[in-house]
């Protein structure tokens, strides 16, 4: 995984709350067995509406998504993270994220920056007034800035460290394989197995 | 200070704990299905890693599978490729799989409990957010993403930060006709789709104690719809009675040892929850959703809300948008909303008691003209038991379609879909835009309300129906 320290790019205002993962990528696209190529599925139902913000050429090439509260609710599909990344997003900023989506994002290298809703409103104002306005997300300083707006964002310490180092979780855990084996030695014998 | 049930289960699974790092938790049972696993198996191949514990892993085919003509190859080539990939991966990595056509196939969250694989005090994960279902047994069970699926396959552990805990106490007697589904829809309407974010919910109180295991599963299943990754109920005699004698339940002296441990799995008197919500069971009534997230629900006796009722601007926009998508006018009594389709099934309400409840309402009645009713059992075992009890005949004589087992119209990955603009009453768990098919509109209901709605063609409770002649 590439490390993430600071990212600067233009941003899309998504003035919606409760953006569930079925909206981010509908189930139909989940039949694919590959890890990439989900950009066509991103918000595919909403993108059929010419007035949807992602269809506005002024926001083409944006890499930061600024959304309302409860972003990523619903299904655990990590395809939602992949679709956002494949489309070109590196950061999602929201006033509240669903737990599973946020966890998945951290694994895949998509930064989820949480700020209070009033900061979201101010960011929306900046990027709606000037779609070319650059938004800088500094993971080291935990700070988002755009125009006059400068605000701290919330991110889990451990996720921040992993993203900045670009580390693979499984590799980290396998350092503790002896501890896992010790734990297994002491599991009660009545715990079930799936062997028939 | 005492510990909550969730904390006890957590503590018993810590493999490694270090300051400033997540705990490394051991996973007792990893359930797998075809949609969220292929990229995880690819990751193992790319790194040359084996599945550490195939004997604690179980796969089933559920999301994509058709519910008709299952003796023929899957018609949709993309669905077929995904199911074939699961079979190849399970073969290569030695993971047991219940394939379409097997007597054990079914929805992953119906299969685990019915085999007795889900037991109190376990950690259970699956690449599916409704893994919270298994919390009904007092297990710590939650959905994970595909990266975590790969992590569990490779290590049988997950690095996790401790959750906060929330008590949801439902005390009192549920009025007649009010079900577990109504309880959880009322809970979600109360705390909102983000209310449980960061928490494990523990459902407590006399109304929860009085529920069957299947009712408890319905409630825990939808914890994720309140934003909580997991929800659980302390194990008790109801739990033990459900488990005893099942295929994978302990037997003999091991049963005694297990019950002794399971009996210790309850929140201590002096434990403190981070948050508490109290619901009066006696004030509940059949609940339905009117909008496009599961928190947008009301008693069936209410009317469609107005954006003017909103608490704030964000909520006002959400209501406006939901009403537009659902094509509903503020003030319309919910009982006047006409549906095209009724779906009974899913990991929320696709177990035998759900089918019995729906059949009881349908017995001697007919599905209304112009309404299509699909009944999709949660597993092949549920299907066979229902047929033993003659429930299939009740449904087909009423004009409903009796289908094979799978996730079906809950998420419309298989051919069972709403057409654009169609409206359903559905016993499933999500009323998101397009969830049951692009442009489809969903009202979440209990099996009893689903059946009564099929009879009248409008959102209805069994009490609204004329007696069978």
XYZ file of C-alpha atoms in Angstrom:
665
model
C 0.000 0.000 0.000
C 1.282 3.501 -0.862
C 1.909 5.718 2.114
C -0.336 8.729 2.687
C 1.093 11.902 4.221
C -0.467 14.946 2.551
C -2.918 15.147 -0.312
C -3.986 18.223 -2.248
C -6.704 18.160 -4.887
C -10.026 19.608 -5.924
C -13.162 18.446 -4.152
C -16.765 17.458 -4.894
C -19.600 18.650 -2.622
C -22.054 15.780 -2.011
C -24.947 17.434 -0.188
C -26.527 14.249 1.094
C -26.755 12.433 4.416
C -27.010 8.665 4.916
C -25.098 7.843 1.743
C -25.317 4.047 2.049
C -22.950 1.646 0.306
C -25.778 0.474 -1.975
C -25.711 4.029 -3.421
C -21.911 4.145 -3.561
C -21.957 0.933 -5.582
C -25.126 -1.089 -6.289
C -25.158 -4.860 -5.763
C -25.164 -5.570 -9.493
C -21.494 -4.511 -9.677
C -20.519 -6.813 -6.814
C -20.595 -9.875 -9.026
C -17.136 -9.106 -10.349
C -14.289 -11.096 -8.880
C -11.521 -8.579 -9.554
C -10.083 -5.967 -7.202
C -10.098 -3.058 -9.665
C -12.246 -1.487 -12.363
C -15.245 -0.449 -10.222
C -15.239 3.233 -11.274
C -18.225 2.710 -13.592
C -20.320 1.506 -10.656
C -19.612 4.487 -8.394
C -22.947 6.231 -7.605
C -24.192 4.642 -10.826
C -27.909 5.229 -10.131
C -27.370 8.872 -9.181
C -25.036 9.473 -12.128
C -27.941 8.767 -14.487
C -29.308 12.147 -13.377
C -27.553 14.831 -15.480
C -27.874 17.250 -12.568
C -25.909 14.972 -10.191
C -22.769 16.712 -9.001
C -20.342 14.133 -10.415
C -21.738 14.925 -13.878
C -20.769 18.580 -13.522
C -17.642 19.074 -15.676
C -16.448 21.711 -13.212
C -15.720 18.889 -10.732
C -13.947 16.566 -13.185
C -10.692 15.210 -11.814
C -11.578 15.890 -8.175
C -9.903 13.622 -5.620
C -11.647 14.670 -2.381
C -15.315 13.956 -1.624
C -17.089 16.133 0.956
C -20.330 14.491 2.162
C -23.034 14.883 4.804
C -23.371 12.763 7.975
C -23.567 8.954 8.127
C -21.518 8.257 5.040
C -21.022 4.581 4.139
C -23.900 3.028 6.107
C -25.294 -0.395 5.312
C -23.576 -3.253 3.557
C -19.980 -4.216 4.418
C -18.990 -4.312 0.722
C -15.394 -3.119 0.415
C -16.231 -2.573 -3.260
C -17.522 0.835 -2.075
C -13.973 1.803 -1.112
C -12.540 0.362 -4.325
C -15.110 2.216 -6.463
C -14.267 5.538 -4.799
C -10.547 4.903 -5.290
C -10.891 3.636 -8.847
C -12.834 6.795 -9.707
C -9.940 8.869 -8.369
C -10.858 9.767 -4.794
C -8.096 9.672 -2.171
C -10.060 11.245 0.701
C -13.660 11.346 1.919
C -14.569 14.070 4.423
C -17.814 13.639 6.392
C -19.251 14.579 9.757
C -19.862 10.894 10.615
C -18.854 7.610 9.008
C -20.327 4.138 9.387
C -17.931 1.835 11.265
C -17.448 -0.918 8.698
C -16.959 1.503 5.804
C -14.423 3.442 7.820
C -12.521 0.281 8.705
C -12.509 -0.870 5.094
C -11.221 2.524 3.957
C -8.292 2.334 6.342
C -7.354 -1.101 5.018
C -7.485 0.033 1.408
C -5.678 3.352 1.786
C -8.669 5.686 1.383
C -8.501 8.374 4.081
C -11.765 9.103 5.924
C -11.437 12.471 7.638
C -14.175 13.261 10.170
C -14.979 16.897 10.933
C -17.982 18.574 12.597
C -20.966 19.266 10.310
C -20.351 23.039 10.451
C -16.915 22.459 8.885
C -18.606 20.381 6.175
C -20.979 23.299 5.514
C -18.037 25.708 5.232
C -16.120 23.355 2.916
C -19.233 22.998 0.740
C -19.446 26.793 0.516
C -15.797 27.068 -0.604
C -15.909 24.358 -3.257
C -19.336 25.352 -4.566
C -18.197 28.973 -4.949
C -15.049 27.822 -6.729
C -14.934 24.225 -7.998
C -11.234 24.711 -8.798
C -10.458 25.497 -5.134
C -7.819 23.154 -3.799
C -8.393 21.207 -0.614
C -5.364 20.025 1.319
C -5.649 17.095 3.678
C -2.604 16.740 5.893
C -2.618 13.412 7.705
C 0.516 14.202 9.672
C -1.028 17.390 11.085
C -4.605 15.964 11.026
C -5.721 19.116 9.323
C -7.910 19.966 6.354
C -7.662 23.350 4.657
C -9.435 25.005 1.742
C -9.646 28.751 1.104
C -10.176 30.403 4.486
C -11.222 27.149 6.128
C -8.658 25.435 8.325
C -9.923 22.655 10.579
C -8.646 19.669 12.511
C -10.031 16.290 11.514
C -10.489 13.107 13.493
C -8.745 9.900 12.473
C -7.847 6.839 14.520
C -4.213 6.974 15.725
C -3.370 3.460 14.653
C -5.006 3.845 11.219
C -3.126 7.106 10.769
C 0.173 5.411 11.574
C -0.537 2.537 9.180
C -1.590 4.862 6.357
C 1.485 7.042 6.823
C 3.740 3.974 6.809
C 1.795 2.243 4.030
C 1.782 -1.019 6.021
C 0.026 -4.310 5.250
C -2.079 -5.464 8.221
C -1.622 -9.179 7.611
C 2.135 -8.795 7.572
C 1.973 -7.036 10.942
C -0.233 -9.733 12.487
C 1.898 -12.602 11.219
C 4.740 -11.304 13.415
C 2.623 -12.606 16.308
C 1.992 -16.066 14.929
C 3.441 -17.666 18.078
C 0.953 -15.830 20.249
C -1.841 -17.051 17.965
C -0.615 -20.632 18.258
C -0.420 -20.310 22.070
C -3.978 -19.008 22.163
C -5.145 -21.939 20.036
C -3.531 -24.407 22.456
C -5.767 -23.140 25.224
C -9.119 -22.981 23.436
C -11.771 -25.191 25.084
C -12.180 -28.539 23.357
C -15.945 -28.073 23.001
C -15.603 -25.077 20.681
C -17.114 -26.166 17.369
C -15.300 -26.817 14.099
C -16.823 -26.779 10.640
C -15.307 -30.145 9.770
C -18.067 -32.674 9.140
C -15.940 -2.764 38.406
C -18.025 -5.396 36.656
C -17.942 -6.073 32.951
C -20.629 -6.161 30.310
C -21.365 -9.314 28.320
C -19.626 -7.866 25.257
C -16.519 -7.034 27.295
C -16.362 -10.584 28.689
C -16.510 -12.151 25.243
C -13.931 -9.671 23.992
C -11.524 -10.326 26.895
C -11.736 -14.085 26.358
C -10.453 -13.696 22.784
C -7.506 -11.345 23.187
C -4.423 -12.947 21.633
C -2.233 -9.908 22.101
C -2.677 -6.534 23.771
C -0.187 -3.659 23.527
C -0.408 -0.001 24.471
C -1.446 2.227 21.581
C -2.336 -0.682 19.312
C -5.609 -2.442 18.595
C -6.202 -5.728 20.424
C -5.566 -8.814 18.345
C -8.733 -10.912 18.711
C -9.082 -14.607 17.942
C -11.978 -15.529 15.637
C -13.880 -18.727 16.492
C -15.978 -18.937 13.339
C -15.481 -17.342 9.920
C -18.420 -17.595 7.552
C -17.799 -16.948 3.864
C -20.004 -16.340 0.825
C -19.351 -15.763 -2.855
C -19.570 -11.966 -3.050
C -17.014 -10.612 -0.586
C -14.439 -13.412 -0.724
C -12.933 -13.767 -4.246
C -10.527 -10.832 -3.895
C -9.498 -12.136 -0.454
C -8.577 -15.565 -1.832
C -6.696 -13.801 -4.668
C -4.724 -11.944 -2.012
C -3.736 -15.240 -0.334
C -2.585 -16.645 -3.668
C -0.579 -13.502 -4.439
C 1.280 -13.757 -1.128
C 1.508 -17.538 -0.967
C -0.415 -17.691 2.326
C -2.642 -20.641 3.285
C -5.961 -20.505 5.158
C -4.823 -20.930 8.753
C -7.944 -22.699 10.058
C -10.161 -24.119 7.305
C -11.817 -26.097 10.118
C -13.115 -22.841 11.619
C -14.253 -21.565 8.226
C -17.445 -22.362 6.341
C -18.712 -21.136 2.984
C -22.181 -21.105 1.509
C -23.649 -19.781 -1.723
C -26.446 -17.326 -1.066
C -26.285 -13.786 -2.484
C -26.303 -14.624 -6.208
C -28.155 -17.880 -6.390
C -31.446 -18.148 -8.287
C -34.577 -19.256 -6.424
C -36.081 -21.123 -9.392
C -34.715 -23.864 -11.654
C -31.762 -24.553 -9.388
C -31.154 -27.893 -11.077
C -29.997 -25.976 -14.160
C -26.733 -23.997 -14.492
C -27.000 -20.413 -13.160
C -28.295 -18.420 -16.142
C -26.542 -15.122 -15.396
C -22.947 -15.706 -16.556
C -21.491 -13.120 -14.158
C -23.271 -14.648 -11.141
C -22.222 -18.094 -12.301
C -18.579 -16.987 -12.566
C -18.689 -15.687 -9.003
C -20.234 -18.849 -7.595
C -17.751 -20.966 -9.595
C -14.893 -18.864 -8.176
C -16.086 -19.633 -4.617
C -16.177 -23.362 -5.356
C -12.662 -23.267 -6.853
C -11.296 -21.225 -3.955
C -12.832 -23.509 -1.331
C -11.450 -26.567 -3.122
C -7.970 -25.062 -3.399
C -7.817 -23.840 0.206
C -9.677 -26.743 1.827
C -12.670 -24.738 3.072
C -15.995 -26.622 3.411
C -18.674 -25.167 1.121
C -22.429 -25.700 0.905
C -23.243 -25.343 -2.759
C -26.522 -24.751 -4.520
C -28.382 -28.055 -4.525
C -26.893 -29.173 -1.179
C -29.295 -29.888 1.688
C -27.202 -27.524 3.830
C -27.180 -24.532 1.444
C -28.812 -21.313 2.504
C -28.228 -17.772 3.699
C -25.009 -17.684 5.672
C -26.710 -16.281 8.800
C -29.418 -18.925 8.739
C -26.985 -21.793 8.138
C -24.603 -21.101 11.052
C -27.234 -21.081 13.802
C -29.286 -23.976 12.459
C -26.193 -26.226 12.495
C -25.360 -25.213 16.048
C -22.103 -23.619 14.869
C -23.029 -20.297 16.447
C -22.703 -20.638 20.210
C -22.587 -18.267 23.183
C -19.335 -16.488 23.891
C -17.892 -17.009 20.428
C -16.436 -14.476 18.042
C -18.095 -14.810 14.638
C -17.250 -12.807 11.534
C -18.319 -12.795 7.914
C -17.881 -10.447 4.984
C -21.469 -9.383 5.435
C -22.845 -6.675 7.676
C -25.754 -8.833 8.899
C -23.326 -11.078 10.763
C -24.698 -9.221 13.786
C -27.512 -11.836 13.605
C -25.367 -14.352 15.516
C -25.253 -12.008 18.513
C -28.640 -13.492 19.483
C -26.652 -16.348 21.071
C -24.475 -14.056 23.163
C -21.705 -14.252 20.561
C -19.711 -11.207 19.511
C -20.521 -11.250 15.818
C -19.919 -8.576 13.241
C -19.503 -7.891 9.553
C -16.115 -7.267 7.979
C -14.787 -6.054 4.628
C -12.853 -8.081 2.108
C -9.420 -6.990 3.412
C -10.471 -8.295 6.825
C -11.795 -11.504 5.250
C -8.298 -12.062 3.856
C -6.820 -11.205 7.254
C -8.978 -13.757 9.053
C -8.347 -16.420 6.417
C -4.589 -15.922 6.819
C -4.359 -15.467 10.603
C -7.717 -16.458 12.237
C -7.470 -13.118 14.054
C -8.413 -9.479 13.583
C -6.817 -6.335 15.030
C -9.689 -4.379 16.573
C -10.186 -1.352 18.759
C -12.597 -1.978 21.665
C -16.190 -0.925 21.097
C -18.275 1.189 23.407
C -21.335 -0.568 24.838
C -24.983 0.498 24.741
C -27.836 -1.156 26.641
C -31.158 -1.312 24.809
C -33.676 -2.330 27.445
C -37.095 -3.389 26.193
C -39.271 -4.004 29.226
C -42.921 -4.969 29.474
C -45.212 -7.174 27.415
C -45.408 -6.861 23.650
C -49.047 -6.330 22.608
C -50.629 -9.050 20.468
C -49.502 -8.814 16.847
C -46.278 -6.980 17.706
C -43.154 -8.891 16.718
C -39.367 -8.787 17.039
C -39.241 -6.964 13.701
C -41.478 -4.209 15.044
C -39.245 -3.893 18.118
C -36.075 -3.405 16.092
C -37.691 -1.020 13.590
C -38.876 1.041 16.569
C -35.378 0.956 18.109
C -33.780 2.176 14.868
C -36.392 4.916 14.464
C -35.593 5.965 18.051
C -31.788 6.094 17.895
C -31.325 6.701 14.157
C -29.118 5.024 11.550
C -26.012 6.494 13.188
C -27.121 6.148 16.828
C -25.247 2.897 17.391
C -22.103 3.985 15.577
C -19.046 2.845 17.551
C -21.151 0.705 19.929
C -21.991 -2.895 20.557
C -25.666 -3.056 21.529
C -26.869 -5.368 24.276
C -30.607 -6.053 24.086
C -32.042 -6.626 27.554
C -35.287 -6.557 29.437
C -38.301 -8.798 29.856
C -39.587 -8.367 26.289
C -36.250 -9.595 24.888
C -36.126 -12.483 27.397
C -39.562 -13.511 26.223
C -38.507 -13.819 22.577
C -37.564 -17.065 20.870
C -34.041 -17.443 19.454
C -35.436 -16.638 16.022
C -36.969 -13.402 17.278
C -33.697 -12.487 18.961
C -31.882 -13.155 15.681
C -34.252 -10.785 13.869
C -33.416 -8.059 16.372
C -29.640 -8.591 16.430
C -29.639 -8.852 12.626
C -30.695 -5.239 12.217
C -28.252 -3.790 14.779
C -26.156 -2.668 11.815
C -29.129 -0.646 10.568
C -28.766 1.440 13.740
C -25.077 1.889 12.919
C -23.827 -0.720 15.416
C -21.501 -3.360 14.101
C -22.762 -5.893 16.622
C -25.722 -6.496 18.902
C -26.142 -9.269 21.416
C -28.442 -10.938 23.909
C -27.188 -12.764 27.001
C -27.568 -16.551 26.658
C -30.223 -18.213 28.829
C -32.327 -21.371 28.972
C -33.978 -20.423 25.671
C -30.534 -20.337 24.058
C -29.420 -23.633 25.573
C -32.662 -25.366 24.581
C -32.238 -24.151 20.998
C -28.657 -25.428 20.806
C -28.998 -28.795 22.523
C -28.747 -31.656 20.071
C -27.807 -29.574 17.032
C -25.142 -30.997 14.708
C -22.205 -28.952 16.005
C -23.346 -28.321 19.579
C -21.237 -29.911 22.321
C -22.532 -33.227 23.698
C -22.152 -35.268 26.886
C -19.706 -33.901 29.462
C -18.606 -31.237 26.997
C -22.181 -29.939 26.963
C -22.059 -29.562 30.751
C -18.738 -27.692 30.569
C -20.032 -25.444 27.826
C -23.278 -24.609 29.673
C -21.305 -23.752 32.793
C -19.200 -21.276 30.811
C -22.161 -19.933 28.850
C -24.050 -19.304 32.094
C -21.287 -16.892 33.160
C -21.884 -14.787 30.062
C -24.073 -12.013 31.368
C -23.469 -8.394 32.197
C -22.410 -7.996 35.832
C -24.790 -6.112 38.140
C -22.206 -3.370 38.704
C -21.106 -3.037 35.082
C -21.666 0.287 33.382
C -22.757 0.832 29.818
C -21.503 3.840 27.870
C -25.075 4.607 26.837
C -28.554 3.324 27.658
C -31.865 3.402 25.824
C -35.146 2.229 27.342
C -38.129 1.171 25.246
C -41.585 0.431 26.646
C -42.693 -2.789 24.951
C -46.340 -2.255 25.815
C -46.413 0.992 23.804
C -45.206 -0.653 20.568
C -47.362 -1.503 17.583
C -46.695 -2.875 14.071
C -44.002 -0.704 12.497
C -43.277 0.045 8.846
C -40.752 2.237 7.052
C -41.900 5.011 4.738
C -38.511 6.352 3.535
C -35.154 5.281 2.141
C -33.223 4.391 5.273
C -34.273 1.990 8.040
C -34.515 4.830 10.565
C -37.364 6.358 8.585
C -40.065 4.211 10.183
C -43.367 4.822 11.957
C -46.255 2.867 13.473
C -48.563 1.544 10.747
C -51.330 3.737 12.183
C -49.335 6.923 11.399
C -49.154 9.025 8.245
C -46.308 9.924 5.904
C -44.334 12.742 7.565
C -43.677 16.183 6.141
C -40.287 17.860 5.627
C -41.706 20.524 7.962
C -41.502 17.949 10.792
C -37.709 17.760 10.415
C -35.447 18.408 13.399
C -32.823 20.232 11.323
C -31.807 21.159 7.778
C -29.937 17.907 7.101
C -33.018 15.939 8.189
C -35.354 18.170 6.137
C -33.387 17.503 2.944
C -33.306 13.776 3.755
C -37.106 13.654 4.191
C -37.718 15.636 0.994
C -35.443 13.385 -0.970
C -36.966 10.208 0.494
C -40.525 11.354 -0.266
C -39.568 12.157 -3.844
C -37.884 8.792 -4.355
C -40.730 6.905 -2.662
C -43.351 8.959 -4.542
C -45.273 9.696 -1.352
C -47.171 12.818 -0.269
C -46.937 14.104 3.314
C -50.024 13.285 5.382
C -50.944 10.121 3.474
C -52.036 7.438 5.970
C -49.505 4.587 5.753
C -52.410 2.119 5.494
C -53.368 3.702 2.133
C -50.041 2.892 0.466
C -50.596 0.257 -2.236
C -47.858 -2.255 -3.111
C -47.067 -4.370 -6.190
C -44.887 -6.975 -4.510
C -44.604 -8.684 -1.146
C -41.317 -10.376 -0.231
C -41.074 -12.782 2.697
C -37.537 -13.982 3.339
C -33.934 -12.831 4.055
C -31.548 -13.309 6.991
C -33.850 -10.991 8.956
C -37.108 -12.920 8.541
C -36.498 -16.071 6.486
C -36.523 -18.663 9.270
C -39.221 -21.242 10.039
C -41.086 -19.155 12.624
C -41.284 -16.290 10.126
C -42.765 -18.558 7.473
C -45.204 -20.006 9.996
C -46.316 -16.530 11.026
C -46.863 -15.430 7.426
C -48.640 -18.694 6.551
C -50.951 -18.325 9.545
C -52.192 -15.028 8.113
C -52.462 -16.403 4.552
C -54.337 -19.571 5.489
C -57.729 -19.469 3.793
C -57.021 -16.100 2.175
C -55.826 -14.929 -1.256
C -53.089 -12.633 -2.456
C -54.828 -9.497 -3.800
C -55.227 -9.110 -7.558
C -52.248 -7.412 -9.133
C -49.940 -8.239 -6.215
C -47.026 -10.659 -6.523
C -45.931 -12.444 -3.339
C -42.586 -14.233 -3.124
C -41.835 -16.554 -0.235
C -38.124 -17.411 -0.087
C -36.935 -19.665 2.743
C -33.632 -18.726 4.352
C -32.134 -22.177 3.860
C -32.893 -25.546 2.307
C -33.500 -26.960 5.798
C -36.061 -24.242 6.498
C -37.659 -24.946 3.132
C -37.927 -28.686 3.800
C -39.312 -28.164 7.285
C -41.910 -25.723 5.963
C -42.938 -28.293 3.361
C -43.214 -30.961 6.068
C -45.618 -28.638 7.858
C -47.583 -27.939 4.663
C -46.764 -24.238 4.665
C -45.796 -24.326 0.981
C -49.336 -25.422 0.142
C -50.816 -22.594 2.220
C -48.745 -20.083 0.272
C -49.312 -21.535 -3.202
C -53.062 -21.962 -2.618
C -53.163 -18.283 -1.634
C -51.498 -17.385 -4.919
C -47.974 -16.769 -3.628
C -44.784 -18.094 -5.251
C -42.887 -20.702 -3.207
C -39.183 -20.434 -4.007
C -35.810 -22.068 -3.329
C -33.461 -20.754 -0.602
C -31.212 -17.685 -0.870
C -30.877 -13.947 -0.292
C -33.098 -13.246 -3.285
C -34.973 -9.951 -3.381
C -33.392 -8.624 -0.195
C -30.601 -7.255 -2.355
C -31.603 -8.269 -5.869
C -28.293 -9.759 -6.992
C -30.182 -12.704 -8.465
C -33.113 -12.428 -10.928
C -35.612 -11.580 -8.123
C -35.960 -7.815 -8.475
C -38.462 -4.984 -8.387
C -38.991 -3.204 -11.703
C -38.374 0.573 -11.719
C -41.203 2.336 -9.876
C -42.525 -0.868 -8.295
C -43.268 -0.840 -4.591
C -42.789 -3.682 -2.122
C -43.633 -4.632 1.417
C -40.562 -6.608 2.412
C -39.494 -8.550 5.489
C -35.855 -7.774 4.671
C -33.577 -5.222 6.330
C -32.836 -2.336 3.951
C -35.093 0.148 2.208
C -32.243 1.997 0.489
C -32.857 3.493 -2.954
C -32.698 0.722 -5.537
C -31.903 -1.968 -2.964
C -34.485 -4.419 -4.357
C -33.884 -3.403 -7.976
C -33.064 -0.080 -9.679
C -35.878 2.403 -9.094
C -37.710 0.009 -6.761
C -39.369 1.283 -3.575
C -39.245 -0.706 -0.346
C -41.301 -0.657 2.856
C -39.765 -2.796 5.613
C -42.313 -4.827 7.568
C -42.728 -7.924 9.757
C -43.793 -11.275 8.217
C -47.303 -10.792 9.650
C -47.652 -7.320 8.139
C -46.191 -8.606 4.861
C -48.825 -11.336 4.656
C -51.707 -9.033 5.580
C -50.450 -6.534 2.996
C -50.428 -9.253 0.354
C -54.098 -9.929 1.113
C -55.311 -6.320 0.966
C -52.787 -4.907 -1.512
C -52.116 -2.020 0.906
C -49.899 -1.806 3.983
C -51.957 -3.683 6.588
C -51.733 -5.620 9.828
C -53.463 -8.983 10.376
C -55.922 -7.212 12.694
C -57.167 -5.236 9.672
C -58.303 -8.395 7.865
C -61.833 -9.747 7.864
C -62.054 -13.159 9.577
C -61.698 -16.157 7.278
C -65.145 -17.443 6.414
